[in-house]
Amino acid sequence: MTSVPTPIPSRTQYVLEGIKHRILTGQLTPGQALVETELAAQFGVSKTPVREALKTLAGTGLVVMSQYKGVTVRLVDADMAREVYDVRLLLEPEALKRAVQRGASLDVAREALTRADAATDTAERSLANREFHRALYLPCGNPLLGRMLDEVRDQAALVSAVAWAASPSWDREAGEHREILRLALDGDADGAARALHAHIASFVQRAFPQAGLEQEGQE
């Protein structure tokens, strides 16, 4: 039986993932200019896939295109943090609650937490932490809810990267992650959701105290 070959990623997708990785791991910093010719040379492609990748990244909110300044990595401020984390606070705890209530497997979250604990650099730990959060909300049983959270996932990671660069808080967050997972694995849907809400809110409040997120009903 002839096997079906694995599709080769397009040049645009290759460049897009490469630029995104550099942004979310802090190699490209907020406000930094993204020059098509330089990126094309770095990735060994023409300017066309770079241009298309940058347009896609602008659509996801990771980069900003300006007629006068060109393309830059999006700046992170309290307003952006409030917008992104407000969405997470509204949706992510509810998604986790539903995942626990339906008895969804959280093996992927457990594996991501193990990778984060064993990480040897900030980039590796950051990526593992992103996978941990996604593994909590994705099995919620509502694909649309999962996609909505995926939409803000990259912007949330950009906020986190900036916050961690200014004031690393890995150990505290790792402990909170373990408690969230413990509650979820124990079947305590409400407790896991409350712990996740507190985890998300406390992070952005420490990093961007001006964000002023609402806490009503979450005591």
Backbone as JSON, one array per atom type, in Angstrom:
{
  "sequence": "MTSVPTPIPSRTQYVLEGIKHRILTGQLTPGQALVETELAAQFGVSKTPVREALKTLAGTGLVVMSQYKGVTVRLVDADMAREVYDVRLLLEPEALKRAVQRGASLDVAREALTRADAATDTAERSLANREFHRALYLPCGNPLLGRMLDEVRDQAALVSAVAWAASPSWDREAGEHREILRLALDGDADGAARALHAHIASFVQRAFPQAGLEQEGQE",
  "N": [[0.86, -1.2, 0.0], [0.61, 2.15, -0.91], [1.99, 4.89, 0.74], [0.67, 8.04, 1.8], [2.22, 11.02, 1.0], [3.54, 13.4, 3.31], [2.3, 16.67, 3.35], [4.29, 19.38, 2.23], [5.1, 22.22, 4.07], [4.06, 25.47, 3.03], [6.09, 28.16, 1.72], [5.27, 30.59, 2.75], [3.9, 29.83, 5.1], [5.99, 28.67, 6.49], [7.69, 30.88, 6.91], [5.93, 32.51, 8.35], [5.48, 31.02, 10.74], [8.08, 31.01, 11.68], [8.66, 33.76, 12.16], [6.66, 34.33, 14.03], [7.44, 32.63, 16.13], [9.84, 33.84, 16.89], [8.91, 36.3, 17.8], [7.24, 35.59, 19.97], [8.98, 34.41, 21.69], [10.62, 36.4, 22.43], [12.8, 37.1, 20.85], [12.37, 38.86, 18.82], [11.44, 42.04, 19.56], [8.79, 44.08, 21.07], [7.82, 46.83, 19.1], [9.99, 46.67, 17.43], [11.34, 46.97, 14.17], [10.3, 45.25, 11.25], [11.79, 44.22, 8.55], [11.25, 43.54, 5.22], [13.18, 42.69, 3.27], [15.36, 41.96, 4.85], [14.28, 39.89, 6.43], [13.6, 38.1, 4.41], [16.13, 37.35, 3.5], [17.13, 36.13, 5.79], [15.44, 33.91, 6.08], [15.79, 32.68, 3.7], [14.16, 33.05, 1.43], [12.03, 34.58, -1.09], [10.78, 38.01, -1.16], [8.03, 37.89, -1.31], [6.63, 35.67, 0.13], [7.32, 36.54, 2.69], [6.05, 39.0, 2.86], [3.37, 38.18, 2.7], [3.21, 36.62, 5.0], [3.61, 38.54, 6.99], [1.32, 40.07, 6.65], [-0.62, 38.26, 7.51], [0.15, 37.98, 10.19], [-0.34, 40.53, 11.05], [-3.07, 40.49, 10.98], [-3.62, 38.79, 13.12], [-2.86, 40.32, 15.2], [-0.24, 40.48, 16.11], [1.69, 41.97, 14.81], [2.12, 45.32, 13.54], [1.06, 47.27, 10.85], [2.12, 50.12, 9.19], [1.71, 52.98, 7.18], [3.72, 54.83, 7.25], [5.69, 54.03, 9.11], [6.22, 51.45, 8.4], [6.4, 47.93, 8.97], [6.06, 46.71, 12.22], [6.78, 44.97, 15.31], [4.09, 44.47, 17.48], [3.45, 46.87, 19.99], [3.27, 46.51, 23.52], [1.02, 47.44, 25.96], [-0.78, 48.71, 28.85], [-3.45, 48.97, 28.03], [-3.69, 47.17, 25.89], [-3.1, 44.79, 27.25], [-5.27, 44.7, 29.04], [-7.46, 44.39, 27.28], [-6.94, 41.9, 26.01], [-6.6, 40.12, 28.19], [-9.0, 40.42, 29.49], [-10.78, 39.12, 27.79], [-9.75, 36.53, 28.05], [-10.28, 36.07, 30.78], [-13.04, 36.05, 30.8], [-13.69, 33.85, 29.18], [-11.86, 31.61, 29.37], [-11.76, 30.31, 32.01], [-14.38, 29.3, 32.08], [-14.36, 27.55, 29.9], [-12.51, 25.63, 30.81], [-13.93, 24.7, 33.04], [-16.08, 23.42, 31.78], [-14.72, 21.44, 30.39], [-13.76, 19.84, 32.48], [-16.17, 19.06, 33.65], [-17.24, 17.45, 31.68], [-15.58, 15.33, 31.79], [-13.23, 15.26, 30.29], [-10.09, 14.23, 28.89], [-7.04, 15.23, 30.37], [-4.46, 14.75, 29.78], [-2.68, 15.88, 27.95], [-2.31, 18.43, 28.99], [-1.04, 17.77, 31.38], [1.34, 16.68, 30.39], [2.41, 18.94, 29.13], [2.87, 20.56, 31.33], [4.85, 19.12, 32.61], [6.9, 19.36, 30.71], [7.31, 22.12, 30.86], [8.3, 22.39, 33.47], [10.69, 21.07, 33.18], [12.07, 22.61, 31.42], [14.86, 24.27, 29.93], [15.39, 26.8, 29.11], [13.98, 30.13, 28.67], [12.42, 30.37, 26.36], [11.64, 27.76, 25.69], [10.18, 27.11, 27.98], [8.16, 29.02, 27.89], [6.75, 28.28, 25.55], [5.84, 25.76, 26.33], [4.18, 26.46, 28.46], [2.18, 27.84, 27.08], [1.05, 25.74, 25.67], [0.07, 24.27, 27.8], [-2.05, 25.87, 28.83], [-3.72, 25.89, 26.57], [-4.36, 23.21, 26.37], [-6.05, 22.95, 28.49], [-8.38, 24.38, 27.84], [-9.18, 23.53, 25.31], [-10.53, 20.94, 25.17], [-13.21, 21.53, 25.8], [-15.62, 20.94, 24.65], [-16.95, 22.64, 23.01], [-16.28, 23.66, 20.0], [-16.24, 26.24, 18.83], [-15.86, 27.95, 21.01], [-13.3, 27.14, 21.75], [-11.88, 27.97, 19.46], [-12.25, 30.72, 19.61], [-10.73, 31.35, 21.87], [-8.28, 30.55, 20.93], [-7.88, 32.59, 19.14], [-7.02, 34.79, 20.6], [-4.77, 33.84, 21.69], [-2.07, 34.16, 20.76], [-1.66, 36.9, 21.12], [-1.93, 37.07, 23.88], [0.29, 35.6, 24.62], [2.28, 37.31, 23.74], [1.96, 39.48, 25.48], [2.64, 38.15, 27.83], [5.33, 37.5, 27.31], [6.56, 40.0, 27.31], [6.05, 40.79, 29.95], [7.4, 38.79, 31.42], [10.01, 39.3, 30.63], [10.5, 41.67, 31.91], [9.98, 41.12, 34.59], [10.57, 38.2, 35.78], [8.46, 35.51, 36.68], [8.26, 32.81, 36.91], [8.35, 30.61, 38.75], [6.29, 31.06, 40.62], [4.04, 31.0, 38.93], [4.25, 28.41, 37.94], [3.65, 26.91, 40.2], [0.98, 27.67, 40.55], [-0.1, 26.63, 38.2], [0.19, 23.88, 38.69], [-1.6, 23.56, 40.82], [-4.04, 24.25, 39.62], [-4.26, 22.19, 37.72], [-4.34, 20.0, 39.46], [-6.79, 20.36, 40.81], [-8.5, 20.16, 38.63], [-8.05, 17.52, 37.77], [-9.01, 16.21, 39.98], [-11.63, 16.47, 39.57], [-12.94, 18.74, 40.37], [-14.63, 21.03, 39.11], [-15.62, 23.7, 39.47], [-13.76, 24.69, 41.36], [-11.34, 24.46, 39.96], [-11.84, 26.23, 37.87], [-12.08, 28.65, 39.28], [-9.5, 28.85, 40.33], [-8.01, 29.07, 38.0], [-9.0, 31.47, 36.98], [-8.11, 33.26, 38.97], [-5.38, 32.94, 38.64], [-4.88, 33.92, 36.01], [-5.79, 36.57, 36.29], [-4.17, 37.6, 38.39], [-1.66, 37.53, 37.25], [-1.68, 39.44, 35.1], [-2.28, 41.69, 36.59], [-0.03, 42.01, 38.18], [1.91, 42.48, 36.24], [0.87, 44.57, 34.67], [-0.39, 46.81, 36.33], [-2.01, 48.95, 35.78], [-4.0, 48.03, 34.19], [-6.46, 47.3, 35.32], [-8.48, 45.2, 35.58], [-11.75, 43.73, 35.81], [-13.08, 42.19, 38.72], [-15.39, 41.2, 39.75], [-17.63, 38.93, 41.24], [-15.86, 36.87, 41.42], [-14.69, 36.21, 43.74]],
  "CA": [[0.0, 0.0, 0.0], [1.41, 3.36, -1.04], [1.69, 5.88, 1.78], [0.41, 9.39, 1.32], [3.3, 11.89, 1.48], [3.17, 14.53, 4.17], [2.41, 17.92, 2.61], [5.38, 20.28, 2.62], [4.56, 23.55, 4.39], [4.37, 26.51, 2.06], [7.11, 29.12, 2.16], [4.62, 31.6, 3.59], [3.65, 29.24, 6.42], [7.3, 28.51, 7.11], [8.13, 32.2, 7.36], [4.99, 32.96, 9.37], [5.77, 30.33, 12.01], [9.39, 31.44, 12.14], [8.56, 35.11, 12.72], [5.84, 34.23, 15.24], [8.27, 32.04, 17.18], [10.8, 34.85, 17.34], [8.19, 37.33, 18.56], [6.69, 35.06, 21.21], [10.08, 34.02, 22.58], [11.37, 37.59, 22.77], [13.91, 37.39, 19.95], [11.93, 40.1, 18.2], [10.82, 42.75, 20.67], [7.76, 45.04, 20.71], [8.31, 48.06, 18.5], [11.1, 46.4, 16.51], [10.97, 46.99, 12.75], [10.4, 43.99, 10.51], [12.12, 44.63, 7.18], [11.01, 42.4, 4.32], [14.41, 42.21, 2.64], [16.18, 41.3, 5.87], [13.64, 38.62, 6.79], [13.72, 37.21, 3.26], [17.5, 36.82, 3.5], [17.28, 35.24, 6.95], [14.69, 32.68, 5.87], [16.15, 32.1, 2.41], [13.02, 33.08, 0.52], [11.81, 35.88, -1.71], [10.01, 38.92, -0.31], [6.58, 37.63, -1.4], [6.1, 34.94, 1.3], [7.51, 37.36, 3.88], [4.98, 40.0, 2.85], [2.12, 37.49, 3.02], [3.27, 36.21, 6.41], [3.43, 39.74, 7.82], [-0.1, 40.44, 6.58], [-1.34, 37.34, 8.39], [0.49, 38.32, 11.57], [-1.05, 41.78, 11.37], [-4.45, 40.1, 11.24], [-3.72, 38.17, 14.43], [-2.54, 41.31, 16.22], [1.14, 40.41, 16.6], [2.48, 43.04, 14.21], [1.35, 46.48, 13.11], [1.5, 47.81, 9.57], [1.9, 51.56, 9.11], [2.14, 53.56, 5.91], [4.91, 55.65, 7.45], [6.71, 53.32, 9.88], [6.42, 50.1, 7.92], [5.87, 46.86, 9.82], [6.75, 46.58, 13.51], [6.17, 44.11, 16.31], [3.12, 45.25, 18.24], [3.81, 47.32, 21.33], [2.39, 46.0, 24.58], [0.77, 48.4, 27.03], [-1.85, 48.3, 29.76], [-4.7, 48.86, 27.29], [-3.7, 45.89, 25.17], [-3.18, 43.72, 28.25], [-6.63, 44.66, 29.56], [-8.35, 43.85, 26.26], [-6.66, 40.48, 25.79], [-6.83, 39.32, 29.39], [-10.42, 40.46, 29.79], [-11.37, 38.03, 27.02], [-9.34, 35.27, 28.68], [-10.98, 35.91, 32.05], [-14.44, 35.74, 30.52], [-13.9, 32.59, 28.46], [-10.99, 30.47, 29.65], [-12.23, 29.5, 33.15], [-15.62, 28.59, 31.71], [-13.98, 26.44, 29.03], [-11.93, 24.6, 31.67], [-15.02, 24.13, 33.84], [-16.83, 22.5, 30.93], [-13.85, 20.3, 30.09], [-13.74, 18.99, 33.66], [-17.51, 18.52, 33.84], [-17.5, 16.38, 30.71], [-14.61, 14.27, 32.0], [-12.25, 15.24, 29.2], [-8.71, 13.89, 29.26], [-6.13, 16.35, 30.53], [-3.11, 14.21, 29.65], [-1.84, 16.84, 27.21], [-1.96, 19.48, 29.94], [-0.07, 17.2, 32.31], [2.6, 16.57, 29.66], [2.93, 20.29, 28.92], [3.37, 21.03, 32.63], [6.12, 18.42, 32.83], [7.89, 19.99, 29.83], [7.61, 23.45, 31.39], [9.14, 22.22, 34.65], [12.0, 20.58, 32.76], [12.64, 23.52, 30.42], [16.19, 24.8, 30.24], [15.47, 28.22, 28.74], [12.68, 30.81, 28.75], [11.64, 30.12, 25.15], [11.06, 26.43, 25.82], [9.18, 27.16, 29.04], [7.04, 29.81, 27.41], [5.97, 27.49, 24.62], [5.17, 24.7, 27.1], [3.1, 27.1, 29.21], [1.1, 28.11, 26.14], [0.39, 24.46, 25.39], [-0.66, 23.89, 29.01], [-3.33, 26.59, 28.86], [-4.56, 25.45, 25.46], [-4.83, 21.87, 26.68], [-7.12, 23.06, 29.48], [-9.64, 24.88, 27.3], [-9.56, 22.95, 24.02], [-11.52, 19.86, 25.24], [-14.41, 22.03, 26.48], [-16.82, 20.42, 24.0], [-17.5, 23.66, 22.12], [-15.18, 24.05, 19.11], [-16.23, 27.68, 18.62], [-15.23, 28.54, 22.19], [-11.87, 26.88, 21.62], [-11.32, 28.83, 18.41], [-12.24, 32.1, 20.1], [-9.58, 31.48, 22.75], [-7.1, 30.47, 20.05], [-7.72, 33.88, 18.45], [-6.28, 35.73, 21.45], [-3.66, 33.1, 22.29], [-0.78, 34.75, 20.41], [-1.54, 38.21, 21.76], [-1.7, 36.82, 25.3], [1.68, 35.17, 24.75], [3.11, 38.5, 23.58], [1.88, 40.18, 26.76], [3.42, 37.37, 28.8], [6.76, 37.61, 27.0], [7.01, 41.32, 27.78], [6.01, 40.78, 31.41], [8.47, 37.92, 31.93], [11.3, 39.95, 30.4], [10.66, 42.73, 32.91], [9.95, 40.56, 35.96], [10.28, 36.76, 35.7], [7.64, 34.97, 37.78], [8.02, 31.43, 36.49], [8.12, 29.68, 39.86], [4.95, 31.29, 41.15], [3.06, 30.53, 37.96], [4.33, 26.95, 37.87], [2.88, 26.4, 41.33], [-0.43, 27.89, 40.26], [-0.47, 25.65, 37.18], [0.05, 22.56, 39.33], [-2.83, 23.56, 41.61], [-5.16, 24.22, 38.67], [-4.35, 20.84, 37.18], [-4.75, 19.09, 40.54], [-8.23, 20.52, 41.01], [-9.19, 19.64, 37.44], [-7.94, 16.06, 37.78], [-9.87, 15.75, 41.07], [-13.02, 16.63, 39.16], [-13.51, 19.95, 40.97], [-14.76, 21.95, 38.0], [-15.72, 25.08, 39.96], [-12.51, 25.07, 41.99], [-10.34, 24.63, 38.91], [-12.17, 27.46, 37.14], [-11.73, 29.79, 40.14], [-8.04, 28.93, 40.42], [-7.53, 29.57, 36.71], [-9.36, 32.9, 36.91], [-7.19, 33.98, 39.85], [-4.05, 32.84, 38.03], [-4.82, 34.85, 34.88], [-5.96, 37.94, 36.78], [-3.03, 38.04, 39.19], [-0.51, 37.74, 36.37], [-1.75, 40.72, 34.4], [-2.27, 42.76, 37.58], [1.37, 42.21, 38.57], [2.69, 43.0, 35.12], [0.27, 45.81, 34.19], [-1.36, 47.2, 37.35], [-2.93, 49.97, 35.24], [-5.0, 47.39, 33.35], [-7.74, 47.46, 36.01], [-9.46, 44.18, 35.21], [-12.88, 43.55, 36.71], [-12.98, 40.97, 39.52], [-16.68, 40.94, 40.38], [-18.16, 37.58, 41.16], [-14.81, 35.87, 41.37], [-14.03, 36.14, 45.05]],
  "C": [[0.88, 1.24, 0.0], [1.01, 4.38, 0.03], [1.5, 7.25, 1.15], [1.5, 10.31, 1.87], [2.77, 13.03, 2.33], [3.33, 15.84, 3.39], [3.56, 18.78, 3.14], [4.8, 21.65, 2.91], [4.96, 24.58, 3.34], [5.43, 27.45, 2.61], [6.49, 30.17, 3.08], [4.38, 31.07, 4.99], [4.94, 29.07, 7.19], [7.8, 29.83, 7.69], [7.24, 32.7, 8.49], [5.31, 32.33, 10.72], [7.12, 30.76, 12.57], [9.36, 32.82, 12.79], [7.77, 35.08, 14.03], [6.65, 33.68, 16.4], [9.24, 33.07, 17.74], [10.13, 35.94, 18.17], [7.8, 36.8, 19.94], [7.76, 34.56, 22.18], [11.01, 35.19, 22.87], [12.57, 37.9, 21.9], [13.64, 38.64, 19.13], [11.08, 40.82, 19.24], [9.77, 43.75, 20.21], [8.36, 46.36, 20.22], [9.41, 47.85, 17.49], [10.59, 46.35, 15.07], [11.2, 45.63, 12.12], [10.57, 44.34, 9.04], [12.05, 43.42, 6.26], [12.3, 41.83, 3.75], [15.29, 41.46, 3.63], [15.6, 39.94, 6.24], [13.74, 37.61, 5.65], [15.1, 36.56, 3.21], [17.69, 35.82, 4.63], [16.61, 33.89, 6.73], [14.99, 32.01, 4.53], [15.01, 32.02, 1.43], [12.96, 34.44, -0.16], [10.98, 36.76, -0.77], [8.51, 38.59, -0.3], [6.05, 36.83, -0.22], [6.28, 35.7, 2.6], [6.38, 38.37, 3.99], [3.65, 39.37, 3.24], [2.08, 37.07, 4.48], [3.03, 37.4, 7.33], [1.98, 40.21, 7.8], [-0.94, 39.55, 7.5], [-1.09, 37.67, 9.85], [-0.17, 39.62, 12.0], [-2.5, 41.46, 11.69], [-4.65, 39.46, 12.6], [-3.32, 39.12, 15.56], [-1.12, 41.27, 16.74], [2.03, 41.49, 16.01], [1.54, 44.15, 13.76], [1.93, 47.0, 11.8], [1.13, 49.29, 9.49], [2.45, 52.07, 7.79], [3.48, 54.29, 6.06], [6.04, 54.89, 8.16], [7.01, 51.92, 9.36], [5.8, 49.1, 8.87], [6.72, 46.75, 11.08], [6.04, 45.56, 14.37], [5.26, 44.97, 17.17], [3.65, 45.62, 19.62], [2.79, 46.8, 22.33], [2.25, 47.06, 25.65], [-0.41, 47.92, 27.86], [-3.19, 48.13, 29.02], [-4.8, 47.53, 26.55], [-3.85, 44.74, 26.15], [-4.6, 43.58, 28.77], [-7.57, 44.01, 28.55], [-8.18, 42.33, 26.12], [-7.01, 39.65, 27.01], [-8.27, 39.38, 29.85], [-11.15, 39.34, 29.05], [-11.02, 36.69, 27.65], [-10.1, 35.03, 29.98], [-12.45, 35.54, 31.84], [-14.63, 34.32, 29.99], [-13.11, 31.4, 28.97], [-11.41, 29.66, 30.88], [-13.49, 28.71, 32.83], [-15.3, 27.38, 30.82], [-13.37, 25.3, 29.85], [-13.01, 23.92, 32.5], [-15.79, 23.1, 33.03], [-16.01, 21.26, 30.6], [-13.84, 19.32, 31.26], [-15.1, 18.32, 33.84], [-17.81, 17.37, 32.88], [-16.47, 15.25, 30.8], [-13.57, 14.15, 30.91], [-10.86, 14.88, 29.73], [-7.86, 15.15, 29.33], [-4.68, 15.88, 30.47], [-2.16, 15.19, 28.95], [-1.4, 17.98, 28.12], [-0.9, 19.0, 30.92], [1.32, 17.11, 31.65], [3.24, 17.94, 29.44], [3.52, 20.85, 30.21], [4.71, 20.38, 32.95], [7.22, 19.04, 31.97], [8.28, 21.37, 30.35], [8.55, 23.35, 32.58], [10.56, 21.81, 34.28], [12.71, 21.52, 31.79], [13.96, 24.11, 30.89], [16.37, 26.25, 29.81], [14.06, 28.81, 28.71], [11.81, 30.53, 27.53], [10.91, 28.79, 25.25], [9.95, 26.43, 26.88], [7.95, 27.93, 28.61], [6.15, 29.01, 26.48], [5.2, 26.37, 25.34], [4.0, 25.28, 27.9], [1.9, 27.41, 28.32], [0.31, 26.83, 25.86], [-0.42, 23.99, 26.6], [-2.03, 24.56, 29.03], [-4.26, 26.12, 27.76], [-5.15, 24.07, 25.73], [-5.94, 21.87, 27.72], [-8.44, 23.47, 28.83], [-10.1, 24.16, 26.04], [-10.59, 21.83, 24.14], [-12.83, 20.26, 25.91], [-15.7, 21.52, 25.86], [-17.49, 21.42, 23.07], [-16.37, 24.17, 21.22], [-15.1, 25.56, 18.87], [-15.56, 28.39, 19.79], [-13.73, 28.33, 22.14], [-11.22, 27.77, 20.59], [-11.25, 30.28, 18.85], [-11.04, 32.33, 21.03], [-8.27, 31.37, 21.96], [-6.81, 31.83, 19.41], [-6.89, 34.87, 19.28], [-5.02, 35.1, 22.04], [-2.3, 33.75, 22.0], [-0.59, 36.11, 21.08], [-1.3, 38.06, 23.27], [-0.25, 36.41, 25.53], [2.63, 36.35, 24.59], [3.12, 39.33, 24.86], [2.74, 39.47, 27.79], [4.91, 37.53, 28.57], [7.32, 38.93, 27.5], [7.07, 41.35, 29.31], [7.15, 39.96, 32.0], [9.84, 38.56, 31.74], [11.57, 41.0, 31.46], [10.76, 42.17, 34.32], [9.58, 39.09, 35.9], [9.5, 36.28, 36.93], [7.3, 33.52, 37.51], [7.61, 30.51, 37.65], [6.71, 29.82, 40.43], [3.89, 30.73, 40.2], [3.06, 29.02, 37.82], [3.54, 26.32, 39.01], [1.39, 26.55, 41.12], [-0.93, 26.89, 39.21], [-0.7, 24.28, 37.79], [-1.25, 22.47, 40.13], [-4.07, 23.52, 40.71], [-5.37, 22.81, 38.13], [-4.81, 19.85, 38.24], [-6.26, 19.14, 40.75], [-9.02, 19.93, 39.84], [-9.18, 18.11, 37.44], [-8.78, 15.45, 38.9], [-11.35, 15.87, 40.72], [-13.71, 17.84, 39.75], [-13.58, 21.05, 39.9], [-14.8, 23.41, 38.45], [-14.41, 25.55, 40.57], [-11.41, 25.31, 40.98], [-10.58, 25.93, 38.15], [-11.8, 28.69, 37.96], [-10.21, 29.96, 40.22], [-7.45, 29.47, 39.13], [-7.81, 31.06, 36.56], [-8.38, 33.72, 37.76], [-5.78, 34.02, 39.27], [-3.9, 33.86, 36.9], [-4.87, 36.29, 35.36], [-4.74, 38.43, 37.53], [-1.81, 38.3, 38.32], [-0.56, 39.11, 35.72], [-1.76, 41.89, 35.38], [-0.85, 43.06, 38.06], [2.15, 42.91, 37.47], [2.2, 44.37, 34.65], [-0.79, 46.26, 35.18], [-2.37, 48.24, 36.86], [-4.09, 49.35, 34.46], [-6.4, 47.43, 33.98], [-8.81, 46.48, 35.6], [-10.54, 44.03, 36.25], [-12.75, 42.21, 37.43], [-14.31, 40.56, 40.12], [-17.1, 39.49, 40.17], [-17.12, 36.5, 41.17], [-14.07, 35.75, 42.69], [-14.04, 34.71, 45.55]]
}
